Short mmCIF file of C-alpha atoms and ligand atoms in Angstrom, two decimals:
data_model
loop_
_atom_site.label_atom_id
_atom_site.label_comp_id
_atom_site.label_asym_id
_atom_site.label_seq_id
_atom_site.Cartn_x
_atom_site.Cartn_y
_atom_site.Cartn_z
CA UNK A 24 -11.54 -22.83 -0.83
CA UNK A 25 -14.95 -21.65 -2.07
CA UNK A 26 -15.00 -19.25 -5.01
CA UNK A 27 -15.77 -15.61 -4.30
CA UNK A 28 -16.31 -12.49 -6.39
CA UNK A 29 -13.64 -9.84 -5.77
CA UNK A 30 -13.54 -6.10 -6.55
CA UNK A 31 -10.17 -4.28 -6.63
CA UNK A 32 -10.67 -0.49 -6.45
CA UNK A 33 -7.63 1.54 -7.53
CA UNK A 34 -6.50 -1.55 -9.45
CA UNK A 35 -4.35 0.37 -11.94
CA UNK A 36 -2.04 1.78 -9.26
CA UNK A 37 1.24 0.50 -7.87
CA UNK A 38 -0.19 -2.13 -5.50
CA UNK A 39 -3.30 -2.84 -7.58
CA UNK A 40 -1.38 -3.95 -10.66
CA UNK A 41 0.57 -6.62 -8.79
CA UNK A 42 -2.27 -7.59 -6.45
CA UNK A 43 -4.75 -8.05 -9.30
CA UNK A 44 -2.36 -10.42 -11.08
CA UNK A 45 -1.96 -12.45 -7.88
CA UNK A 46 -5.73 -12.58 -7.27
CA UNK A 47 -6.38 -13.67 -10.87
CA UNK A 48 -3.73 -16.41 -10.51
CA UNK A 49 -5.37 -17.64 -7.32
CA UNK A 50 -9.10 -17.26 -8.06
CA UNK A 51 -9.36 -17.12 -11.85
CA UNK A 52 -10.07 -14.21 -14.16
CA UNK A 53 -13.86 -14.61 -13.93
CA UNK A 54 -13.79 -13.98 -10.17
CA UNK A 55 -11.96 -10.62 -10.27
CA UNK A 56 -13.39 -7.21 -11.28
CA UNK A 57 -11.03 -4.24 -11.43
CA UNK A 58 -12.06 -0.60 -10.97
CA UNK A 59 -10.23 2.69 -11.26
CA UNK A 60 -10.69 6.29 -12.41
CA UNK A 61 -8.53 5.28 -15.37
CA UNK A 62 -10.25 3.33 -18.10
CA UNK A 63 -7.62 0.99 -19.53
CA UNK A 64 -7.78 -2.64 -18.44
CA UNK A 65 -5.03 -4.81 -16.92
CA UNK A 66 -5.93 -7.67 -19.24
CA UNK A 67 -8.25 -8.37 -22.15
CA UNK A 68 -10.35 -10.93 -20.32
CA UNK A 69 -10.57 -8.94 -17.06
CA UNK A 70 -13.80 -7.07 -16.34
CA UNK A 71 -12.93 -3.42 -15.66
CA UNK A 72 -15.18 -0.64 -14.37
CA UNK A 73 -13.97 2.93 -14.94
CA UNK A 74 -15.61 4.90 -12.12
CA UNK A 75 -15.06 7.29 -9.23
CA UNK A 76 -15.17 5.52 -5.85
CA UNK A 77 -16.54 8.73 -4.33
CA UNK A 78 -19.77 8.03 -6.23
CA UNK A 79 -21.63 5.84 -3.73
CA UNK A 80 -24.51 5.03 -6.09
CA UNK A 81 -22.18 3.77 -8.78
CA UNK A 82 -20.23 1.73 -6.25
CA UNK A 83 -23.50 0.15 -5.09
CA UNK A 84 -24.45 -0.65 -8.69
CA UNK A 85 -21.08 -2.29 -9.40
CA UNK A 86 -21.22 -4.34 -6.20
CA UNK A 87 -24.77 -5.53 -6.98
CA UNK A 88 -24.19 -6.16 -10.67
CA UNK A 89 -21.11 -8.34 -10.05
CA UNK A 90 -22.35 -9.85 -6.75
CA UNK A 91 -19.15 -8.74 -5.01
CA UNK A 92 -18.17 -10.54 -1.78
CA UNK A 93 -14.72 -9.07 -1.13
CA UNK A 94 -13.29 -5.58 -1.79
CA UNK A 95 -9.66 -4.49 -1.92
CA UNK A 96 -9.89 -0.72 -1.62
CA UNK A 97 -6.62 0.82 -2.85
CA UNK A 98 -7.68 4.22 -4.26
CA UNK A 99 -6.07 7.01 -2.24
CA UNK A 100 -3.92 10.14 -2.31
CA UNK A 101 -0.36 9.28 -1.25
CA UNK A 102 1.76 11.36 1.10
CA UNK A 103 3.46 13.90 -1.17
CA UNK A 104 0.36 14.62 -3.26
CA UNK A 105 -1.81 14.77 -0.13
CA UNK A 106 0.45 17.35 1.49
CA UNK A 107 0.06 19.57 -1.57
CA UNK A 108 -3.72 19.23 -1.71
CA UNK A 109 -5.03 18.46 1.80
CA UNK A 110 -8.79 18.84 1.26
CA UNK A 111 -8.80 16.70 -1.87
CA UNK A 112 -6.73 14.06 -0.06
CA UNK A 113 -9.02 14.01 2.99
CA UNK A 114 -12.11 13.68 0.79
CA UNK A 115 -10.61 10.92 -1.35
CA UNK A 116 -9.00 8.93 1.47
CA UNK A 117 -11.85 9.09 4.00
CA UNK A 118 -15.04 9.44 1.97
CA UNK A 119 -14.05 6.58 -0.30
CA UNK A 120 -13.31 4.36 2.71
CA UNK A 121 -16.65 5.22 4.31
CA UNK A 122 -18.43 4.43 1.03
CA UNK A 123 -16.76 1.01 0.96
CA UNK A 124 -17.42 0.28 4.65
CA UNK A 125 -21.10 1.28 4.38
CA UNK A 126 -21.64 -1.11 1.48
CA UNK A 127 -19.64 -3.79 3.31
CA UNK A 128 -21.98 -3.38 6.28
CA UNK A 129 -25.13 -3.65 4.13
CA UNK A 130 -24.00 -6.58 1.98
CA UNK A 131 -21.71 -8.45 4.44
CA UNK A 132 -18.67 -7.89 2.20
CA UNK A 133 -15.13 -8.54 3.46
CA UNK A 134 -12.72 -5.60 3.02
CA UNK A 135 -8.98 -5.05 2.75
CA UNK A 136 -7.83 -1.45 3.14
CA UNK A 137 -4.16 -0.44 3.43
CA UNK A 138 -2.92 1.90 6.12
CA UNK A 139 0.69 3.08 6.25
CA UNK A 140 3.69 3.67 8.49
CA UNK A 141 2.64 7.32 7.97
CA UNK A 142 0.05 6.74 10.69
CA UNK A 143 2.94 7.14 13.16
CA UNK A 144 4.26 10.56 14.09
CA UNK A 145 7.45 11.98 15.59
CA UNK A 146 6.70 10.73 19.11
CA UNK A 147 6.70 7.04 18.07
CA UNK A 148 9.51 5.04 19.69
CA UNK A 149 12.05 3.28 17.43
CA UNK A 150 11.18 0.66 16.40
CA UNK A 151 7.54 1.80 16.23
CA UNK A 152 5.46 -0.66 18.31
CA UNK A 153 2.02 -1.98 17.34
CA UNK A 154 0.39 0.33 19.91
CA UNK A 155 1.63 3.75 20.91
CA UNK A 156 0.55 7.38 20.74
CA UNK A 157 -0.29 8.17 17.10
CA UNK A 158 0.52 11.82 16.31
CA UNK A 159 1.05 12.02 12.52
CA UNK A 160 2.10 15.42 11.19
CA UNK A 161 1.32 14.75 7.50
CA UNK A 162 -2.11 15.10 5.90
CA UNK A 163 -1.73 11.56 4.60
CA UNK A 164 -0.84 10.19 8.04
CA UNK A 165 -3.82 11.94 9.62
CA UNK A 166 -6.10 10.33 7.03
CA UNK A 167 -4.59 6.89 7.75
CA UNK A 168 -5.09 7.15 11.54
CA UNK A 169 -8.70 8.25 10.99
CA UNK A 170 -9.22 5.45 8.45
CA UNK A 171 -7.84 2.85 10.86
CA UNK A 172 -10.27 4.05 13.53
CA UNK A 173 -13.19 3.81 11.09
CA UNK A 174 -12.20 0.24 10.21
CA UNK A 175 -12.11 -0.73 13.90
CA UNK A 176 -15.46 1.04 14.48
CA UNK A 177 -17.24 -0.77 11.61
CA UNK A 178 -15.87 -4.06 12.88
CA UNK A 179 -16.85 -3.42 16.49
CA UNK A 180 -20.31 -1.93 15.88
CA UNK A 181 -21.39 -3.67 12.68
CA UNK A 182 -19.30 -6.84 12.52
CA UNK A 183 -17.66 -5.86 9.23
CA UNK A 184 -14.75 -8.19 8.48
CA UNK A 185 -12.29 -5.44 7.53
CA UNK A 186 -8.55 -6.07 7.72
CA UNK A 187 -5.64 -3.68 7.32
CA UNK A 188 -1.84 -3.42 7.21
CA UNK A 189 0.41 -0.46 7.98
CA UNK A 190 2.65 -0.80 4.93
CA UNK A 191 6.17 0.60 4.80
CA UNK A 192 7.37 2.12 1.49
CA UNK A 193 6.62 -0.35 -1.30
CA UNK A 194 9.05 -0.95 -4.14
CA UNK A 195 8.01 -2.40 -7.50
CA UNK A 196 8.73 -2.05 -11.19
CA UNK A 197 5.51 -2.89 -13.09
CA UNK A 198 3.70 0.40 -12.35
CA UNK A 199 5.13 3.80 -11.39
CA UNK A 200 4.48 4.93 -7.81
CA UNK A 201 1.60 7.33 -7.20
CA UNK A 202 3.15 10.36 -5.49
CA UNK A 203 4.59 9.23 -2.17
CA UNK A 204 7.63 10.09 -0.07
CA UNK A 205 9.24 6.69 -0.66
CA UNK A 206 8.98 6.99 -4.48
CA UNK A 207 12.72 7.72 -4.66
CA UNK A 208 13.36 4.02 -3.96
CA UNK A 209 11.60 3.16 -7.25
CA UNK A 210 12.75 6.12 -9.37
CA UNK A 211 16.39 5.39 -8.55
CA UNK A 212 16.24 2.05 -10.41
CA UNK A 213 14.84 3.64 -13.56
CA UNK A 214 17.68 6.19 -13.53
CA UNK A 215 20.28 3.46 -12.92
CA UNK A 216 19.05 1.30 -15.82
CA UNK A 217 18.80 4.33 -18.14
CA UNK A 218 22.40 5.17 -17.23
CA UNK A 219 21.31 8.55 -15.82
CA UNK A 220 22.59 10.18 -12.62
CA UNK A 221 19.85 10.33 -9.98
CA UNK A 222 18.92 13.36 -7.86
CA UNK A 223 17.32 12.10 -4.66
CA UNK A 224 14.69 14.27 -2.95
CA UNK A 225 15.56 12.85 0.49
CA UNK A 226 18.89 13.25 2.29
CA UNK A 227 21.39 10.40 2.05
CA UNK A 228 20.89 9.27 5.66
CA UNK A 229 17.06 9.19 5.76
CA UNK A 230 16.32 5.69 7.05
CA UNK A 231 12.82 4.36 6.29
CA UNK A 232 11.09 0.96 6.48
CA UNK A 233 10.60 -0.62 3.03
CA UNK A 234 9.27 -3.77 1.36
CA UNK A 235 9.43 -5.38 -2.09
CA UNK A 236 5.97 -5.63 -3.68
CA UNK A 237 5.75 -9.46 -3.91
CA UNK A 238 6.11 -9.58 -0.10
CA UNK A 239 3.37 -6.92 0.26
CA UNK A 240 0.99 -8.80 -2.04
CA UNK A 241 1.65 -12.05 -0.17
CA UNK A 242 1.03 -10.27 3.16
CA UNK A 243 -2.37 -9.03 1.91
CA UNK A 244 -3.34 -12.54 0.82
CA UNK A 245 -2.11 -14.20 4.02
CA UNK A 246 -3.96 -11.64 6.14
CA UNK A 247 -7.19 -12.13 4.16
CA UNK A 248 -6.84 -15.95 4.29
CA UNK A 249 -6.31 -16.06 8.07
CA UNK A 250 -9.27 -17.31 10.15
CA UNK A 251 -11.14 -14.40 11.78
CA UNK A 252 -10.37 -15.91 15.20
CA UNK A 253 -6.65 -15.18 14.62
CA UNK A 254 -7.16 -11.49 13.82
CA UNK A 255 -6.63 -9.57 17.03
CA UNK A 256 -5.98 -6.17 15.41
CA UNK A 257 -8.87 -4.47 13.64
CA UNK A 258 -7.35 -1.05 13.06
CA UNK A 259 -4.14 -2.09 11.19
CA UNK A 260 -1.21 -4.46 11.71
CA UNK A 261 2.34 -3.13 11.72
CA UNK A 262 4.33 -4.69 8.88
CA UNK A 263 7.90 -4.42 7.65
CA UNK A 264 10.65 -6.18 5.75
CA UNK A 265 13.78 -4.00 5.89
CA UNK A 266 14.97 -0.45 6.58
CA UNK A 267 17.59 1.42 4.55
CA UNK A 268 18.80 4.90 3.61
CA UNK A 269 19.12 6.35 0.08
CA UNK A 270 22.90 6.07 0.47
CA UNK A 271 22.72 2.36 1.34
CA UNK A 272 20.36 1.72 -1.60
CA UNK A 273 22.66 3.64 -3.98
CA UNK A 274 25.65 1.62 -2.73
CA UNK A 275 23.80 -1.64 -3.33
CA UNK A 276 23.01 -0.50 -6.89
CA UNK A 277 26.61 0.63 -7.44
CA UNK A 278 27.87 -2.84 -6.45
CA UNK A 279 26.00 -4.10 -9.53
CA UNK A 280 26.31 -1.00 -11.77
CA UNK A 281 29.59 0.73 -10.82
CA UNK A 282 28.90 3.74 -13.09
CA UNK A 283 25.73 4.73 -11.22
CA UNK A 284 25.87 8.16 -9.58
CA UNK A 285 23.57 9.95 -7.16
CA UNK A 286 23.29 13.41 -5.57
CA UNK A 287 20.92 14.67 -2.88
CA UNK A 288 18.57 17.67 -3.01
CA UNK A 289 16.01 17.27 -0.22
CA UNK A 290 12.67 19.01 -0.86
CA UNK A 291 9.36 19.26 1.07
CA UNK A 292 9.18 15.44 1.26
CA UNK A 293 12.12 15.44 3.69
CA UNK A 294 9.90 16.78 6.50
CA UNK A 295 7.34 14.05 5.82
CA UNK A 296 10.02 11.34 5.91
CA UNK A 297 11.53 12.78 9.10
CA UNK A 298 8.17 12.41 10.86
CA UNK A 299 8.00 8.64 10.12
CA UNK A 300 9.56 5.77 12.06
CA UNK A 301 12.97 4.46 10.97
CA UNK A 302 12.01 0.93 11.92
CA UNK A 303 8.81 -0.94 12.66
CA UNK A 304 8.09 -3.75 15.11
CA UNK A 305 5.77 -6.23 13.36
CA UNK A 306 5.86 -9.09 15.89
CA UNK A 307 2.04 -9.04 16.34
CA UNK A 308 1.52 -9.80 12.62
CA UNK A 309 4.15 -12.55 12.90
CA UNK A 310 2.40 -14.02 15.95
CA UNK A 311 -1.21 -13.75 14.73
CA UNK A 312 -1.01 -14.95 11.13
CA UNK A 313 2.59 -16.00 10.59
CA UNK A 314 3.95 -12.96 8.71
CA UNK A 315 7.55 -13.33 7.51
CA UNK A 316 9.19 -11.26 4.73
CA UNK A 317 11.24 -13.08 2.07
CA UNK A 318 13.12 -10.25 0.36
CA UNK A 319 16.25 -8.54 1.71
CA UNK A 320 17.85 -5.35 0.36
CA UNK A 321 20.20 -7.46 -1.77
CA UNK A 322 17.52 -9.68 -3.35
CA UNK A 323 15.24 -6.64 -3.85
CA UNK A 324 17.98 -4.79 -5.77
CA UNK A 325 18.65 -7.83 -7.97
CA UNK A 326 14.95 -8.23 -8.81
CA UNK A 327 14.32 -4.51 -9.35
CA UNK A 328 17.25 -4.14 -11.76
CA UNK A 329 16.07 -7.19 -13.70
CA UNK A 330 12.43 -5.99 -13.72
CA UNK A 331 13.17 -2.41 -14.79
CA UNK A 332 15.58 -3.69 -17.45
CA UNK A 333 12.81 -5.89 -18.87
CA UNK A 334 10.68 -2.76 -19.47
CA UNK A 335 13.29 -1.12 -21.69
P1 NAD B 407 -1.42 4.52 -6.47
O1 NAD B 407 -1.51 6.00 -6.43
O2 NAD B 407 -0.32 3.90 -7.25
O3 NAD B 407 -2.78 3.92 -7.03
C1 NAD B 407 -4.04 4.41 -6.66
C2 NAD B 407 -5.01 4.12 -7.80
O4 NAD B 407 -6.27 4.62 -7.38
C3 NAD B 407 -4.63 4.83 -9.09
O5 NAD B 407 -4.64 3.92 -10.17
C4 NAD B 407 -5.72 5.89 -9.26
O6 NAD B 407 -6.08 6.13 -10.62
C5 NAD B 407 -6.89 5.26 -8.49
N1 NAD B 407 -7.83 6.28 -8.00
C6 NAD B 407 -7.53 7.48 -7.46
N2 NAD B 407 -8.66 8.14 -7.15
C7 NAD B 407 -9.69 7.33 -7.49
C8 NAD B 407 -11.10 7.46 -7.42
N3 NAD B 407 -11.65 8.58 -6.94
N4 NAD B 407 -11.86 6.46 -7.85
C9 NAD B 407 -11.30 5.32 -8.38
N5 NAD B 407 -9.96 5.15 -8.46
C10 NAD B 407 -9.17 6.14 -8.03
O7 NAD B 407 -1.41 4.00 -4.96
P2 NAD B 407 -0.74 2.67 -4.38
O8 NAD B 407 0.68 2.94 -4.14
O9 NAD B 407 -1.14 1.51 -5.19
O10 NAD B 407 -1.42 2.63 -2.95
C11 NAD B 407 -2.64 1.96 -2.73
C12 NAD B 407 -3.01 2.07 -1.28
O11 NAD B 407 -1.92 1.56 -0.48
C13 NAD B 407 -3.24 3.51 -0.76
O12 NAD B 407 -4.21 3.49 0.23
C14 NAD B 407 -1.90 3.86 -0.14
O13 NAD B 407 -2.05 4.83 0.85
C15 NAD B 407 -1.50 2.54 0.45
N6 NAD B 407 -0.06 2.46 0.68
C16 NAD B 407 0.82 2.48 -0.36
C17 NAD B 407 2.17 2.43 -0.11
C18 NAD B 407 3.19 2.48 -1.22
O14 NAD B 407 4.39 2.58 -0.94
N7 NAD B 407 2.77 2.40 -2.48
C19 NAD B 407 2.65 2.34 1.20
C20 NAD B 407 1.71 2.33 2.24
C21 NAD B 407 0.37 2.37 1.97
N1 LIG B 408 4.91 4.96 0.23
C1 LIG B 408 3.89 5.74 0.87
C2 LIG B 408 4.15 7.20 0.68
O1 LIG B 408 5.31 7.55 0.60
C3 LIG B 408 3.86 5.42 2.36
O2 LIG B 408 2.58 5.17 2.74
O3 LIG B 408 3.21 7.95 0.64
#
């Protein structure tokens, strides 16, 4: 395992916080540079660059200065925020990706970039297969399908080693979620631990694919560690761990905290959720690089309650 210099862009977000810790554990603090619009650092000894990934010149400078060999590009507008500000979301999600892919092409840098189940639209079969007609109806989903195509194009035409996963909703407790449609599945735990009733912005029977963050971080690392010869998908691999509804999640919490109460007031995010698949078929990821989730709904709820409680 030869040492490499890694840049995590969007490191202070929900995935970045957990992924950075895992990368530092694996490669050592000197090998990892974090970057984000926000200026605080994830750790005293970590090198952090506060910058805007839309600034190509600054990105080039950072890559050259730190001799970066691998980029995890996580900065993006998530689904709910993107729907409220489409032009900003398109610019951030696509221009930033093109900036990263251009530099990757020039400097032979490996790239991880996350796609999403949002790339699927209402015509996707259930479970959503690896390949089918992609007709997303959300701004965010449109940006993910376009991003996937750019990744495949840079790989095919320029040999860029870029790898991607279509994540389901990710659930974690270290960092608040960044404005997505699956955020309810994080917020609900904070309400439960604070002994507050929770008003869910999706209807009780909205079934969506989900994953606990440690599984997502492990999936990123396993994908990036796999030999290139095993990677048959260069747009993005389907990935999932479980699927549940707000009602099922609330019941699992109530089994542990009987006082917990929930009501449902669907808002504009309901239409986004309704356009996404209820289940995902990830057998290609399992076949190509051995993907297997560890966490179930029950173990996720146990860990989330413990994690959120530790913040209090
Ligand atoms: P997040 O919103 O929590 O974090 C994004 C980070 O990027 C933030 O810290 C933000 O400050 C930073 N950022 C935003 N604009 C920037 C800019 N111009 N320059 C530099 N930094 C900037 O997002 P996340 O949940 O960690 O998601 C990361 C990636 O994973 C995104 O591409 C998202 O679409 C994808 N994804 C997330 C989920 C999920 O459930 N969290 C699911 C599927 C896919
Ligand atoms: N969790 C993300 C969102 O809701 C899915 O990509 O936006």
